[in-house]
XYZ file of C-alpha atoms in Angstrom:
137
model
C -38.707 83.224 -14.196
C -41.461 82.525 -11.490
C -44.181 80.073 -11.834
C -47.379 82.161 -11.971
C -50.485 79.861 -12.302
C -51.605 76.297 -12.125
C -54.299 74.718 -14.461
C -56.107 71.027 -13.456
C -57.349 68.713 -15.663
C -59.414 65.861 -14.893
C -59.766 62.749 -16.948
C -62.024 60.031 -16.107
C -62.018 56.488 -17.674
C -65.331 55.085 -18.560
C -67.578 53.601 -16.121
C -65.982 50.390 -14.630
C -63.118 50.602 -16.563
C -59.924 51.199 -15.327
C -59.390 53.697 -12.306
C -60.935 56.536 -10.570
C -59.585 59.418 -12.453
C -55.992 60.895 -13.291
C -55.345 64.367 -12.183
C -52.882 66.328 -14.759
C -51.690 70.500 -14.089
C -50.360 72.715 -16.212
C -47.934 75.354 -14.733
C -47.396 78.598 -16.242
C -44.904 80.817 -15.017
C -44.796 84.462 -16.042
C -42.220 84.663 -19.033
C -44.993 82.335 -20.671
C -43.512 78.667 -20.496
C -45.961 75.948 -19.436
C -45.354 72.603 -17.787
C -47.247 69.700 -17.674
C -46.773 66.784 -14.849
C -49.477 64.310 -13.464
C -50.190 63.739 -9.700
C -50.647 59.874 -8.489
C -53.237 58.068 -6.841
C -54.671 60.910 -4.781
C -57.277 59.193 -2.631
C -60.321 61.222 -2.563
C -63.008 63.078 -5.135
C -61.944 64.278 -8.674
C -62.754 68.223 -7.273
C -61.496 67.829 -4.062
C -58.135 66.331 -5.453
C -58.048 69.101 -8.076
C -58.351 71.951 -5.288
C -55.753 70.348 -3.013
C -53.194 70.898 -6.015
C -54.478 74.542 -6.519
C -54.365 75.161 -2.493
C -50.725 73.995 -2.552
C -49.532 75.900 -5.468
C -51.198 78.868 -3.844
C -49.594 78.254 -0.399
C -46.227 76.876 -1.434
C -45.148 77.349 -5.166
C -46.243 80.046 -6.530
C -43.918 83.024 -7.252
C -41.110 80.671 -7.082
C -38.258 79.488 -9.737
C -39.234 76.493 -11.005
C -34.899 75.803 -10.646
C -35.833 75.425 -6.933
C -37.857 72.384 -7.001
C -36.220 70.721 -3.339
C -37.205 74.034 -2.255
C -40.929 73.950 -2.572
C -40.549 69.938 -1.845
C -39.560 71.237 1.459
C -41.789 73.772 2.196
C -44.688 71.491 1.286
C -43.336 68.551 2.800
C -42.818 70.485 6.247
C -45.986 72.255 6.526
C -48.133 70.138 8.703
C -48.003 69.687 12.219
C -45.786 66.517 12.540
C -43.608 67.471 9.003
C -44.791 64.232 7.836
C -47.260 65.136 5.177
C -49.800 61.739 4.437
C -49.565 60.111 0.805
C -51.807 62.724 -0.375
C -49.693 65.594 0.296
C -46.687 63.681 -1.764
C -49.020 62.743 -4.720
C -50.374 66.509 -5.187
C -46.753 67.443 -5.191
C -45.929 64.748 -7.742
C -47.288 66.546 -10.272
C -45.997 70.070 -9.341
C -42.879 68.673 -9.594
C -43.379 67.238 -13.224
C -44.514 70.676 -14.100
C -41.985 72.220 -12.524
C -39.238 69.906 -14.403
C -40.840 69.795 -17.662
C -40.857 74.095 -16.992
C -36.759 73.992 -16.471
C -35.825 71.540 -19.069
C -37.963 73.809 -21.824
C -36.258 76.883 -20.566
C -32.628 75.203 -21.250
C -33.780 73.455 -24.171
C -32.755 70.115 -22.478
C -34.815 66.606 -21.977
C -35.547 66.501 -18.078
C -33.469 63.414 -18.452
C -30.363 65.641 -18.799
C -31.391 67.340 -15.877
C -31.518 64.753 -13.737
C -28.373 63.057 -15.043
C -28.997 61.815 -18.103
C -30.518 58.640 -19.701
C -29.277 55.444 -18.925
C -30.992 53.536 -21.300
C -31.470 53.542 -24.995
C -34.636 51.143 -25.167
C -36.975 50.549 -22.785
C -39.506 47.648 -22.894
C -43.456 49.338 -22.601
C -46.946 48.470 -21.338
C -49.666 50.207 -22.492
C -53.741 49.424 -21.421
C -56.224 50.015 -24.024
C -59.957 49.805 -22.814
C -62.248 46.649 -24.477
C -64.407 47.941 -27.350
C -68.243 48.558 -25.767
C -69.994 45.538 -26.288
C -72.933 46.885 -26.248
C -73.842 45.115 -23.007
């Protein structure tokens, strides 16, 4: 199993309303599973965010098992000049990663949570945003 192609999807929140954007892949790898994973707080345009994450799957990821995630964390984190990638670097690899672990845990049939050692809780409290209702101002 190799991860073959990478997919961005940009949302955008209404005008004024929450933040800039979020920036979600999709991974496919070529015995057909897809992953999903969102990257964080990547601090420039919509587009140019969305091309950073295909550049790097391009450069780094692609062709590799998904199994190898430290792997391609290494070989992205230690690509630039002083091997101390900026918080961009990290966040475009934050959701290659989510891909890539969403990938492994369908292949096993397992919740990532197995794969990472299991869950620890069985409730979590939650906080959700919903956006006001337009008023027409």
């Amino acid at each position: 199993m190799r991860a073959e192609s990478i997919k961005t999807y940009v949302t955008v929140p209404p005008t004024g309303k929450g933040g800039a954007f979020w920036l979600f892949v999709e991974v496919t790898t070529d015995n057909g599973i897809t992953g999903v994973g969102e990257c964080y707080g990547i601090p420039f345009a919509a587009d140019v965010a969305a091309q950073m994450v295909v550049d790097t799957f391009d450069r780094f990821v692609a062709g590799s098992d998904p199994h190898h995630v430290e792997t391609m964390f290494r070989r992205v984190y230690s690509a630039g000049f002083t091997q101390r990638p900026d918080v961009s670097t990290m966040a475009v690899f934050s959701g290659i990663e989510m891909a890539m672990w969403d990938i492994v845990g369908k292949h096993h049939e397992v919740p990532v949570c197995d794969l990472l050692g299991g869950r620890f809780h069985d409730r979590l409290r939650t906080y959700s945003y919903l956006y006001p209702l337009d008023d027409g101002a």
